[in-house]
PDB file of C-alpha atoms in Angstrom:
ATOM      1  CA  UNK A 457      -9.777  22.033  -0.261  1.00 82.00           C
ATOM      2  CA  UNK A 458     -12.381  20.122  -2.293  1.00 90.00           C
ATOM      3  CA  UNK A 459     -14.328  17.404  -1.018  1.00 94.00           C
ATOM      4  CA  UNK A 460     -16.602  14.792  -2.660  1.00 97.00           C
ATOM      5  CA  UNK A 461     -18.041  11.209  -1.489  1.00 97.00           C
ATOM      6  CA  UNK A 462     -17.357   8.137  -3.228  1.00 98.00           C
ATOM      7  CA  UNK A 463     -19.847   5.450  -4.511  1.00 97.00           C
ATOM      8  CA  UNK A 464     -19.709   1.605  -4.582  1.00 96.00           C
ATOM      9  CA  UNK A 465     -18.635  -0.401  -7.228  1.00 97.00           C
ATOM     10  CA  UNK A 466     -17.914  -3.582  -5.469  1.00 95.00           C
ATOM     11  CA  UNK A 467     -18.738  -5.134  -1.816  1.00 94.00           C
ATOM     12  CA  UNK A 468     -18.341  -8.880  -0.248  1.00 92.00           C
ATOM     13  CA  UNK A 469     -14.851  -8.942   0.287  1.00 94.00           C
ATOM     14  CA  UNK A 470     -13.448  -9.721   4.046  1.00 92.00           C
ATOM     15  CA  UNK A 471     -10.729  -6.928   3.922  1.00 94.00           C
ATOM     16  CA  UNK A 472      -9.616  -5.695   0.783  1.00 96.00           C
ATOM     17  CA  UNK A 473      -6.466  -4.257   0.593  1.00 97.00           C
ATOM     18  CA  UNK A 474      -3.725  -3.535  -1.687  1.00 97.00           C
ATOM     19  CA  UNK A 475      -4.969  -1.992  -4.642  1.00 98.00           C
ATOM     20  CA  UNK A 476      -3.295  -1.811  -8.104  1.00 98.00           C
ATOM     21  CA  UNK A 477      -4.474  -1.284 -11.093  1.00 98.00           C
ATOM     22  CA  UNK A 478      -2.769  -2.833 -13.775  1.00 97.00           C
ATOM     23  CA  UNK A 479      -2.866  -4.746 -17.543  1.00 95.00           C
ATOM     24  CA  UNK A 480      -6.329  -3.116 -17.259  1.00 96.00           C
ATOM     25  CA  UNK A 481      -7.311  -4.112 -14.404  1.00 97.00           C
ATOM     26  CA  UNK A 482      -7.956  -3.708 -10.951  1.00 98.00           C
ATOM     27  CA  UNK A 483      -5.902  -6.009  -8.462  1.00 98.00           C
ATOM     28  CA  UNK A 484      -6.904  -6.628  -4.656  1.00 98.00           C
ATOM     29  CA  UNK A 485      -5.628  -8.745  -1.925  1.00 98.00           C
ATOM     30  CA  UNK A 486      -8.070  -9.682   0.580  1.00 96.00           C
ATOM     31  CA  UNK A 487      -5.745  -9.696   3.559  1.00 94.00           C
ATOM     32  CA  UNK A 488      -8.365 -11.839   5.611  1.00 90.00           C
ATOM     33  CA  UNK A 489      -8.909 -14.608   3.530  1.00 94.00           C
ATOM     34  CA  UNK A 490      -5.835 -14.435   1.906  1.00 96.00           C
ATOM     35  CA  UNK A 491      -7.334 -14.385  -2.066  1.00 97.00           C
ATOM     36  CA  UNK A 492      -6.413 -11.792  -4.660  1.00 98.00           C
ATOM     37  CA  UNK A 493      -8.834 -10.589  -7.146  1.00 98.00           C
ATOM     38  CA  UNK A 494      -8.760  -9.106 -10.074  1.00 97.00           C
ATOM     39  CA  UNK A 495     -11.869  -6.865 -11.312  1.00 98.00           C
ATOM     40  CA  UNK A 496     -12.835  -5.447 -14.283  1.00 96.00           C
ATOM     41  CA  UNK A 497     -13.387  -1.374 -14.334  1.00 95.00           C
ATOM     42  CA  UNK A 498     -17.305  -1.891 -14.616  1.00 94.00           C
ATOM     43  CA  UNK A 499     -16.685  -4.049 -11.026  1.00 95.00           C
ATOM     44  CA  UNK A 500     -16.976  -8.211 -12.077  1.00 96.00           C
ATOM     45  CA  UNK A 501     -14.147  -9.952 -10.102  1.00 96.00           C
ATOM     46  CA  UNK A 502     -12.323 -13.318 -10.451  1.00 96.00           C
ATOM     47  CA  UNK A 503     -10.186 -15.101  -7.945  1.00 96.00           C
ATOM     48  CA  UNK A 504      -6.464 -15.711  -9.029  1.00 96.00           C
ATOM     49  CA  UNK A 505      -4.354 -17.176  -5.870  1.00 96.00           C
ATOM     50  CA  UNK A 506      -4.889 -17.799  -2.603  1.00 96.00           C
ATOM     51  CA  UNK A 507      -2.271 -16.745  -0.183  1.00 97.00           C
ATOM     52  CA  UNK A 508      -2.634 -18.798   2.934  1.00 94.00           C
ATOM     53  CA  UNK A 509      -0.369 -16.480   4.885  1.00 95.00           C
ATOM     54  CA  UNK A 510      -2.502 -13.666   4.314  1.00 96.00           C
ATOM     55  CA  UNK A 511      -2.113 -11.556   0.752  1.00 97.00           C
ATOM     56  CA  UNK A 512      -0.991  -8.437   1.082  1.00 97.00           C
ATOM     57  CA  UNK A 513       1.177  -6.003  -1.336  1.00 98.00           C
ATOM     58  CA  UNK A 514       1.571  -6.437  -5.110  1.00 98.00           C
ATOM     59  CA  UNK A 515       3.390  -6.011  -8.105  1.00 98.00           C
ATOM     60  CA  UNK A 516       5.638  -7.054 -11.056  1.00 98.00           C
ATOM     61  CA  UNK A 517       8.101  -8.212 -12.732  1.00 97.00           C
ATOM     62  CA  UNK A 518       9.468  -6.954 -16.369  1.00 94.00           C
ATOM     63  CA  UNK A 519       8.350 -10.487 -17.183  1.00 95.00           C
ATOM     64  CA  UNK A 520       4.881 -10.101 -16.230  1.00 96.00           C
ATOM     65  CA  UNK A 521       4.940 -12.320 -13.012  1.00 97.00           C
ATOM     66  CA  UNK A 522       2.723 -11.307 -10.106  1.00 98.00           C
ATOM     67  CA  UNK A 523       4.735 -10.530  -6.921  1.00 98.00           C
ATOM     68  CA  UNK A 524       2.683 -10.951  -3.697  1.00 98.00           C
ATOM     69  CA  UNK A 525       3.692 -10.816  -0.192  1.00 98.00           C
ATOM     70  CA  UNK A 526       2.628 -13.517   2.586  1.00 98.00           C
ATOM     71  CA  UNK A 527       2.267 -11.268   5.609  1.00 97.00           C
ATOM     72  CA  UNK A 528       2.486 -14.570   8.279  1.00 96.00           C
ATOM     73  CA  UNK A 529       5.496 -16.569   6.993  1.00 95.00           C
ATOM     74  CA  UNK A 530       7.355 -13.557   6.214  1.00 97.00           C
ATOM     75  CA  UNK A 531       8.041 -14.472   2.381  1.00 98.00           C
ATOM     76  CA  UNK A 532       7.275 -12.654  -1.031  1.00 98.00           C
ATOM     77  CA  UNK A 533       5.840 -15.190  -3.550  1.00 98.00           C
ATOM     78  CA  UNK A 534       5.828 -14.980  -7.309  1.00 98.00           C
ATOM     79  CA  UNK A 535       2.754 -15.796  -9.326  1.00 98.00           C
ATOM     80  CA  UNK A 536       4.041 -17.365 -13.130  1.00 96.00           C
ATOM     81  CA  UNK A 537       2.217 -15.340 -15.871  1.00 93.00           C
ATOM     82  CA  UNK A 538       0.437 -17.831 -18.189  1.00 86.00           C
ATOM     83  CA  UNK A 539       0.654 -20.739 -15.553  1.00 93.00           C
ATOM     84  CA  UNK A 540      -0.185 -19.526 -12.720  1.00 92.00           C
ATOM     85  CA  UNK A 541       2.339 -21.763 -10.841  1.00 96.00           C
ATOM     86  CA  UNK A 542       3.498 -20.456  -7.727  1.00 97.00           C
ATOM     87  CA  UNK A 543       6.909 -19.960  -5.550  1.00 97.00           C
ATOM     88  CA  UNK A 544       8.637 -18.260  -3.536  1.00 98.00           C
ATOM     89  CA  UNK A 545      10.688 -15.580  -4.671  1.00 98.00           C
ATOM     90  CA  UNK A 546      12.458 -14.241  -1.368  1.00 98.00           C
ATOM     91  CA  UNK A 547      12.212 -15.105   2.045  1.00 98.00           C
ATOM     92  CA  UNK A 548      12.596 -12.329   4.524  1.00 97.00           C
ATOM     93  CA  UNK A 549      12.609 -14.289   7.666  1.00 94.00           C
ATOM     94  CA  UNK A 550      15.554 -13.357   8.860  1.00 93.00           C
ATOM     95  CA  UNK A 551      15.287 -10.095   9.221  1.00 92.00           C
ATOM     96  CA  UNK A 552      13.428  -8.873  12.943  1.00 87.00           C
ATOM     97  CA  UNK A 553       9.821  -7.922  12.802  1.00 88.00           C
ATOM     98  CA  UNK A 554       6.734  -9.604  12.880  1.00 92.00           C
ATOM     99  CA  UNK A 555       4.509  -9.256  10.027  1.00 95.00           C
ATOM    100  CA  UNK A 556       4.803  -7.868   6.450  1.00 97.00           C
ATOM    101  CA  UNK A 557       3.098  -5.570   5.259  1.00 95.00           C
ATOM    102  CA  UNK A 558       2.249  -3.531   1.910  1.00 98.00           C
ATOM    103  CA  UNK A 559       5.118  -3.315  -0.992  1.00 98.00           C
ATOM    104  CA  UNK A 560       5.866  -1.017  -4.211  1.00 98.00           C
ATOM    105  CA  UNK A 561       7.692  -2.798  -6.839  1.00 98.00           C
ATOM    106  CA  UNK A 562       9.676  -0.614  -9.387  1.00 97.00           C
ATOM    107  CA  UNK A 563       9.405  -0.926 -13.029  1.00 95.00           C
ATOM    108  CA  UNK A 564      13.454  -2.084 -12.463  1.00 95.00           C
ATOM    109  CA  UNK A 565      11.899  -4.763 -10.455  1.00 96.00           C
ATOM    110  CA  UNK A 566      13.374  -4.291  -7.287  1.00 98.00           C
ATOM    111  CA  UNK A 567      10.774  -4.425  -4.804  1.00 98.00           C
ATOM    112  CA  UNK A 568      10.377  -2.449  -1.354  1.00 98.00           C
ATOM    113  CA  UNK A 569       8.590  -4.249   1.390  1.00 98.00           C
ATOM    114  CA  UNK A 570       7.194  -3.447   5.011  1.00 97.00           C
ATOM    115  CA  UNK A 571       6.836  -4.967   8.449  1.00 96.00           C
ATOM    116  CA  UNK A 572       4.816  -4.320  11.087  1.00 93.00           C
ATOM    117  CA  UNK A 573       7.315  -4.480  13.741  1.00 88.00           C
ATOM    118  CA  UNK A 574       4.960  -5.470  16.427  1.00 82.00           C
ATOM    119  CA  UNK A 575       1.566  -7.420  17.051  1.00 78.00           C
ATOM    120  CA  UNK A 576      -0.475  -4.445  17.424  1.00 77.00           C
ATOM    121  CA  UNK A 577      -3.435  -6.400  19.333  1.00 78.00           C
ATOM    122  CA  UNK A 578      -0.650  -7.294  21.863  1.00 75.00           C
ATOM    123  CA  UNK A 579       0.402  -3.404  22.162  1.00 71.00           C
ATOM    124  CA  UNK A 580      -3.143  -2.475  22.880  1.00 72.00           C
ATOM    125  CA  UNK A 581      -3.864  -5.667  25.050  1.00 73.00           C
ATOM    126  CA  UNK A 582      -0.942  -3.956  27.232  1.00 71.00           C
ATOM    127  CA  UNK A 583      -1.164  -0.744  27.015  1.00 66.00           C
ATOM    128  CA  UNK A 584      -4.582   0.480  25.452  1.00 72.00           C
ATOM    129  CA  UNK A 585      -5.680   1.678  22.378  1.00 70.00           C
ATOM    130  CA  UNK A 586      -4.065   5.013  22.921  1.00 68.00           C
ATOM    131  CA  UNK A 587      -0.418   3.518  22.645  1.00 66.00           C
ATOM    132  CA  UNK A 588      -0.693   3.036  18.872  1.00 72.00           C
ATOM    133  CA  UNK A 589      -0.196   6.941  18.665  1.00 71.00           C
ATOM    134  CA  UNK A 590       2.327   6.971  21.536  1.00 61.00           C
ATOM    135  CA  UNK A 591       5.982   5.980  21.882  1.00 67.00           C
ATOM    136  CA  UNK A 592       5.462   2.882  22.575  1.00 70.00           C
ATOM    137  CA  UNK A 593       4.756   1.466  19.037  1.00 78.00           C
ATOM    138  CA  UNK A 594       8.202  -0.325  18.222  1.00 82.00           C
ATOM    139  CA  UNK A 595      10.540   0.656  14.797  1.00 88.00           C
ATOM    140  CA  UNK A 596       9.868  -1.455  11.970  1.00 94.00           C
ATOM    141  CA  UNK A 597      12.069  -1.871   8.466  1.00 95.00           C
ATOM    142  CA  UNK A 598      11.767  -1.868   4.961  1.00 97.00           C
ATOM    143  CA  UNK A 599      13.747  -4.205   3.150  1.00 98.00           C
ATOM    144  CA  UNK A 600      14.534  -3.745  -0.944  1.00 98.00           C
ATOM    145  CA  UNK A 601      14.324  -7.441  -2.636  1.00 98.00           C
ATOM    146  CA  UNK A 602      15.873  -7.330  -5.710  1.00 98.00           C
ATOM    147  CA  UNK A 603      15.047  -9.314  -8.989  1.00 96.00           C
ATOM    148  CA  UNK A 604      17.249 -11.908  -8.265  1.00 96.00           C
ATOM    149  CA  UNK A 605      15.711 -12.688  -4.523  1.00 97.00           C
ATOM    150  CA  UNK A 606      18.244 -11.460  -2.565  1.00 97.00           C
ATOM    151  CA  UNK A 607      17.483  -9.447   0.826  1.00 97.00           C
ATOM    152  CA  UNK A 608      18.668  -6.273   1.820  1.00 97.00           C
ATOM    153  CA  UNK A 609      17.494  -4.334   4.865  1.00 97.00           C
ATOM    154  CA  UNK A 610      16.598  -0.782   2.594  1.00 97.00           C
ATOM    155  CA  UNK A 611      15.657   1.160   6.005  1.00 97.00           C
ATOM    156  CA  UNK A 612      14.807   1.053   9.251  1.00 95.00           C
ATOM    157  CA  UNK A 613      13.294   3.201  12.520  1.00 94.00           C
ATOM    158  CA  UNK A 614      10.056   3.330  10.638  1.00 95.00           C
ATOM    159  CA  UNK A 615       6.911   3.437  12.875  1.00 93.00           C
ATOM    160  CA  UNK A 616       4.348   0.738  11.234  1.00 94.00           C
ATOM    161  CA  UNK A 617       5.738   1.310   7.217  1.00 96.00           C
ATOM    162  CA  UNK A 618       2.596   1.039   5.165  1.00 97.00           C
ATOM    163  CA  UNK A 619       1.649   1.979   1.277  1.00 97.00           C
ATOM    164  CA  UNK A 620       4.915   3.041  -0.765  1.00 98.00           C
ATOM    165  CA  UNK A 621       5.277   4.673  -4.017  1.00 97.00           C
ATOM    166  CA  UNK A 622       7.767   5.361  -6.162  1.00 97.00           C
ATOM    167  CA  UNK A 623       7.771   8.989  -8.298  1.00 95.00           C
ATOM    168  CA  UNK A 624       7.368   8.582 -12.095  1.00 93.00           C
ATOM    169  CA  UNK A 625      11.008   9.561 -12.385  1.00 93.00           C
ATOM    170  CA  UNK A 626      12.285   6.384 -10.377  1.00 95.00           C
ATOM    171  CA  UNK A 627      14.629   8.482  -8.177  1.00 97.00           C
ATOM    172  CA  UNK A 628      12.094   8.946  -5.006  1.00 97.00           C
ATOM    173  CA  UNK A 629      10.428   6.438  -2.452  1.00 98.00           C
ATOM    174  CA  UNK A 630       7.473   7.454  -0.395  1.00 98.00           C
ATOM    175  CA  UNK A 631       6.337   5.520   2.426  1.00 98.00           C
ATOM    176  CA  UNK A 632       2.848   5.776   4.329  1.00 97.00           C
ATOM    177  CA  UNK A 633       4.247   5.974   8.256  1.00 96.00           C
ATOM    178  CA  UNK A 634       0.293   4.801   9.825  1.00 94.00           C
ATOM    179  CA  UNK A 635       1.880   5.105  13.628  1.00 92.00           C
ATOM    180  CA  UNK A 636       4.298   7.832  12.783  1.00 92.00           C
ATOM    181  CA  UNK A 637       1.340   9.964  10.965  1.00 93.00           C
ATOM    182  CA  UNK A 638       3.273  10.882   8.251  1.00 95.00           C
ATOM    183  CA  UNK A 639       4.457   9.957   4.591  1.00 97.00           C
ATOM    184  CA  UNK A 640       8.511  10.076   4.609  1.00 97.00           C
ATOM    185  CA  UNK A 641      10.796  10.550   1.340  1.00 97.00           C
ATOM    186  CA  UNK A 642      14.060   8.858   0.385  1.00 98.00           C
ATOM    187  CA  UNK A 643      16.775   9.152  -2.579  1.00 98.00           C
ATOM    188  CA  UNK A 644      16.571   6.128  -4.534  1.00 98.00           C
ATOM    189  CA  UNK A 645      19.665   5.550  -6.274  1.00 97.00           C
ATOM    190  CA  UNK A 646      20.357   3.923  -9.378  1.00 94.00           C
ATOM    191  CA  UNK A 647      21.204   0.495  -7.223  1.00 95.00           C
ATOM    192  CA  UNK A 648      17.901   0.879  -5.008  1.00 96.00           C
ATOM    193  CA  UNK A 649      19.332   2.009  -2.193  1.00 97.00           C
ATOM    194  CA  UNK A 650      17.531   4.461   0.305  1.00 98.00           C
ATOM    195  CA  UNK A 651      19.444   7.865   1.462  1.00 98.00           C
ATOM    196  CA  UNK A 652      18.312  11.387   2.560  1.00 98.00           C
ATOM    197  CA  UNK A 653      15.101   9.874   4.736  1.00 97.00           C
ATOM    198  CA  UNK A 654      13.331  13.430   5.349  1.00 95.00           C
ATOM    199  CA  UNK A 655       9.474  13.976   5.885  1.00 93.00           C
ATOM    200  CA  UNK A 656       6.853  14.931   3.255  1.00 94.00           C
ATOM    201  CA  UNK A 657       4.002  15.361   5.169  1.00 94.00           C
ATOM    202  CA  UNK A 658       2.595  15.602   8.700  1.00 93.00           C
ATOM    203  CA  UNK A 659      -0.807  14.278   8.633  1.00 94.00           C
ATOM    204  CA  UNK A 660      -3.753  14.169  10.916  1.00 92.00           C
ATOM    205  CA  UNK A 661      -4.720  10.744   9.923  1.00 94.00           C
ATOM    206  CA  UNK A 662      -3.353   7.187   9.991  1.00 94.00           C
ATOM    207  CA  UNK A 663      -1.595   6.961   6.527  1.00 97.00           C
ATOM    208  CA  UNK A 664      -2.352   3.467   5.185  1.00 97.00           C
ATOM    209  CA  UNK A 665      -2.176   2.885   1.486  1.00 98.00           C
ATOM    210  CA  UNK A 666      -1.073   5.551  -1.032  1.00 98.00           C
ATOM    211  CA  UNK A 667      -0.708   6.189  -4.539  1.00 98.00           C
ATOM    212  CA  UNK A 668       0.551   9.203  -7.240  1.00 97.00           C
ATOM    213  CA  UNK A 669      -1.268  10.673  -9.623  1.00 97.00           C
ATOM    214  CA  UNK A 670       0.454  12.784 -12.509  1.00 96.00           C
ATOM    215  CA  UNK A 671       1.121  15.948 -10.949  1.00 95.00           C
ATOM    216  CA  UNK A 672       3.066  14.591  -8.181  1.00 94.00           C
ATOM    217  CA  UNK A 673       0.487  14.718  -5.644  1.00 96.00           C
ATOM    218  CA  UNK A 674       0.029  11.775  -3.215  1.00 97.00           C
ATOM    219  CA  UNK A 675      -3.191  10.124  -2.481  1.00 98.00           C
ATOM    220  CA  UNK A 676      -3.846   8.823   1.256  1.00 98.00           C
ATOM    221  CA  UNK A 677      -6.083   5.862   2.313  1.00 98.00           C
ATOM    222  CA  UNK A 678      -6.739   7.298   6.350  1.00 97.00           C
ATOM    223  CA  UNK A 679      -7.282   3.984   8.112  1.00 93.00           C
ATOM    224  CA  UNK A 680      -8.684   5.783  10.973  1.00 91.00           C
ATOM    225  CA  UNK A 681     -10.768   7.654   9.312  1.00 93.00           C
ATOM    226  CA  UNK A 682     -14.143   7.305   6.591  1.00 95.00           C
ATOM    227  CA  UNK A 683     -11.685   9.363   3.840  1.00 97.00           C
ATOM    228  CA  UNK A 684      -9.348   9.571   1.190  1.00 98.00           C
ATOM    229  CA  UNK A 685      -6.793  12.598   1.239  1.00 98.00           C
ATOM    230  CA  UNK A 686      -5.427  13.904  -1.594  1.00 98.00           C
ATOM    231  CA  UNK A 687      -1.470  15.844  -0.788  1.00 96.00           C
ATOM    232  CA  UNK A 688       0.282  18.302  -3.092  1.00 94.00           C
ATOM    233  CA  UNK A 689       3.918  17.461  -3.488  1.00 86.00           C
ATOM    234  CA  UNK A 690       6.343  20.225  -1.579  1.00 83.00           C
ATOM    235  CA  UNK A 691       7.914  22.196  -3.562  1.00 79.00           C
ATOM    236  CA  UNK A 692      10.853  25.436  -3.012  1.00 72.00           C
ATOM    237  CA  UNK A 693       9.259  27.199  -0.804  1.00 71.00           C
ATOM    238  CA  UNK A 694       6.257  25.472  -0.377  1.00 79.00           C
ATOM    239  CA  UNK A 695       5.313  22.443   1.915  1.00 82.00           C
ATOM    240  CA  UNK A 696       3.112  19.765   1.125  1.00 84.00           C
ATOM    241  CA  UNK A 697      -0.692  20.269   2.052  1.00 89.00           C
ATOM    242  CA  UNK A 698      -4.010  18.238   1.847  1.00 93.00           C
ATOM    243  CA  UNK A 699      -5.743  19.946  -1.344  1.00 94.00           C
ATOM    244  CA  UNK A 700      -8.719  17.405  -1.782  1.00 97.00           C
ATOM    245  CA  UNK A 701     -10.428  14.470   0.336  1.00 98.00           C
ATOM    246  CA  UNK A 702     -12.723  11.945  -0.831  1.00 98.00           C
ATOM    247  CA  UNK A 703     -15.205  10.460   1.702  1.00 98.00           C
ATOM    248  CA  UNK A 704     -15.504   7.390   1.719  1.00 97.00           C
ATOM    249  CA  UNK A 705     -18.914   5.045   3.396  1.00 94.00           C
ATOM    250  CA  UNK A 706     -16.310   3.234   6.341  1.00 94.00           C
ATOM    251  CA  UNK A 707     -12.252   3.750   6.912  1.00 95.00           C
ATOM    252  CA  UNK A 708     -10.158   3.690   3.546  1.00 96.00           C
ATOM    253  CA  UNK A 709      -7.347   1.083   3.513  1.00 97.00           C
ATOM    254  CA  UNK A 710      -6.021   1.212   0.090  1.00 98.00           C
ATOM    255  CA  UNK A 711      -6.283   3.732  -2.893  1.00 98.00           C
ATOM    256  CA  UNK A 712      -4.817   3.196  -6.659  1.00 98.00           C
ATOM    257  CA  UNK A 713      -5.803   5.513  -9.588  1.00 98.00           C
ATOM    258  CA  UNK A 714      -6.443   3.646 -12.576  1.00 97.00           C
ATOM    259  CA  UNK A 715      -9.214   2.706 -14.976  1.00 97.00           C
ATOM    260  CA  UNK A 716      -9.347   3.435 -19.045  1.00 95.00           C
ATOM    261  CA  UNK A 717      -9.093   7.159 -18.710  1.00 96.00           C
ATOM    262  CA  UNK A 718      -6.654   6.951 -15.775  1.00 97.00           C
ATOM    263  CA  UNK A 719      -9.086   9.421 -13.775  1.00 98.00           C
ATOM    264  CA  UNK A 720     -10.870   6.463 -11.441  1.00 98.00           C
ATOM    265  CA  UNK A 721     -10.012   6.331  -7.832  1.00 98.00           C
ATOM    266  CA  UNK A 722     -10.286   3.117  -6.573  1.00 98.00           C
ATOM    267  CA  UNK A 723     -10.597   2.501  -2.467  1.00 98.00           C
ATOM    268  CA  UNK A 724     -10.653  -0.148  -0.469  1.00 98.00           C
ATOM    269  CA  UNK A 725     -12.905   0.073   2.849  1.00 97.00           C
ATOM    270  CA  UNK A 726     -13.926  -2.406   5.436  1.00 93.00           C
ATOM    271  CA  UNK A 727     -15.640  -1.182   8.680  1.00 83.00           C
ATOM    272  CA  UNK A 728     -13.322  -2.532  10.893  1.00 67.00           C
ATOM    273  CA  UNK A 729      -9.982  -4.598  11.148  1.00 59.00           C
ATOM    274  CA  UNK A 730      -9.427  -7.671   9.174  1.00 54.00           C
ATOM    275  CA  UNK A 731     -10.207  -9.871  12.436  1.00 57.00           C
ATOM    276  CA  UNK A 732     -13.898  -8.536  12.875  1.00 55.00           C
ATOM    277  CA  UNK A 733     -14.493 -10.719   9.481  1.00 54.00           C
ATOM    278  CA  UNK A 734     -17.031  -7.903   8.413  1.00 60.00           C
ATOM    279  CA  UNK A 735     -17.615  -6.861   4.703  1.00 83.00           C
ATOM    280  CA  UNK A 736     -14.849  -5.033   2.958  1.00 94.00           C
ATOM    281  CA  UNK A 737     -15.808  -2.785  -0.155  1.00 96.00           C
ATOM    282  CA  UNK A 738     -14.334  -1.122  -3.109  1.00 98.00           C
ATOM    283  CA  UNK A 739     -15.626   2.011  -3.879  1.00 98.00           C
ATOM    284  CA  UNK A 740     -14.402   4.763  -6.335  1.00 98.00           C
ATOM    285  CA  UNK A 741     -14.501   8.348  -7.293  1.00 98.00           C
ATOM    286  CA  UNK A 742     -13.608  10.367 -10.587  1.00 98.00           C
ATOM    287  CA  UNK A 743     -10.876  12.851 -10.190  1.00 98.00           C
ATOM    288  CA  UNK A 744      -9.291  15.474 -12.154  1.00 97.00           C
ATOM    289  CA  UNK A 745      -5.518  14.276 -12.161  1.00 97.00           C
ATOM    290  CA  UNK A 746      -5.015  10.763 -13.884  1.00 97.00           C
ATOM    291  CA  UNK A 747      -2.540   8.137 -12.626  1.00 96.00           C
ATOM    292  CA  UNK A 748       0.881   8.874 -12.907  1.00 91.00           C
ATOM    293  CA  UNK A 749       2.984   7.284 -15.676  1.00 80.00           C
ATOM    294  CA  UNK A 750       6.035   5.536 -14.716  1.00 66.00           C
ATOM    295  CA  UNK A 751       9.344   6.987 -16.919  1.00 46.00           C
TER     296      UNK A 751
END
């Protein structure tokens, strides 16, 4: 395994999370203060929209509109391109949980979101820290939204579903599992929906945001950890494995590949959780696989 450090590029955010880079750019949602950003490669960021439910996952439309989800109220919102105007696209209050989470949105623009299931500081008020790796941590879902705003529960039984990504192909969903400590894989099908759930990795980590680079490989923000792990994609006869880690100056939330050359890893740390209010960060690192390319 290889193993570098990371160096700053950007710091004064509360809790930067949800990294994308996109239209040449690097997108972030500070969770805390509910703003996302966008920030040129060379690290100069703007505010776009506040989110006063707390901003969390992002993506697109064909049309160009933002999607963001609003963790508190439970609702994805869409950001107009040119305007900036803003509404809600779907509401997913009905279904059970308690907080959304991170999303992928696929270039078909159906979009897969997570809950946390549970209040974690309520878990750990109850039962101590240690019950956020134990059974106790309740199933959460993650519902598909598709273009039109309609709901649909996608899957279920997931413990705390985090960062998703979707393989270049369109056919494969990976979800970051940060209580389950482990990235599980689903069949998309041409409609969106989920089948053959099955694990890709075990990890020794908390798997918070991930992203794909072009050969397949997964990289891992490790909330409960100072690090960024890169995993190989299984293949017949071979499992998946952690090939490379980046280390990163406080716990890595977030991760997207991205920059002119493709070859920038971008991470988003904080030393804490979003309620300690302390300074978030995005660092990066170069690496020798480029960002995947959506077919």
């Amino acid at each position: 395994m290889t193993s570098q450090s990371s160096t700053l590029l950007c710091e004064g955010f509360a809790f930067p999370e949800g990294l994308r880079w996109h239209d040449e750019q690097l997108w972030i949602s500070d969770q805390t203060t509910g703003t996302v950003w966008t920030m040129t490669e060379d690290g100069a960021a703007e505010p776009l929209v506040n989110v006063p439910g707390g901003a969390s996952g992002l993506g697109w439309l064909a049309d160009a509109d933002l999607l963001v989800v609003s963790m508190a109220d439970r609702r994805l919102l869409r950001v107009h391109a040119g305007t900036g105007e803003v509404a809600v696209h779907a509401d997913l209050g009905n279904l059970p949980g308690y907080r959304l989470n991170d999303m992928v949105v696929a270039t078909d623009g159906q979009a897969y979101v997570g809950d946390f299931g549970f209040d974690p500081r309520a878990l750990v008020a109850r039962f101590g820290s240690s019950a956020l790796d134990g059974d106790q941590v309740p199933a959460a879902f993650l519902a598909r939204v598709d273009p039109d705003g309609s709901v649909h529960l996608a899957a279920d039984g997931l413990r705390f579903p985090n960062g998703c990504a979707i393989t270049a192909d369109g056919r494969t969903l990976i979800v970051a599992e940060t209580f389950g400590r482990q990235l599980t894989a689903f069949d998309r099908s041409e409609t969106g929906a989920l089948s053959a759930r099955r694990p890709w990795v075990t990890l020794d980590a908390r798997p918070d945001g991930i992203c794909l680079d072009a050969e397949g490989a997964i990289w891992v923000a490790n909330a409960g950890a100072a690090e960024c792990l890169r995993v190989s994609a299984p293949r017949a006869g071979r499992s998946a494995a952690v090939i490379d880690r980046v280390v990163t100056g406080a716990p890595a939330y977030s991760c997207a590949l991205g920059g002119s050359d493709g070859h920038t890893l971008f991470l988003a740390t904080a030393q804490n959780s979003p309620d300690a209010r302390t300074p978030g960060r995005i660092e990066i690192a170069r690496v020798d696989v480029p960002a995947a390319i959506s077919t």
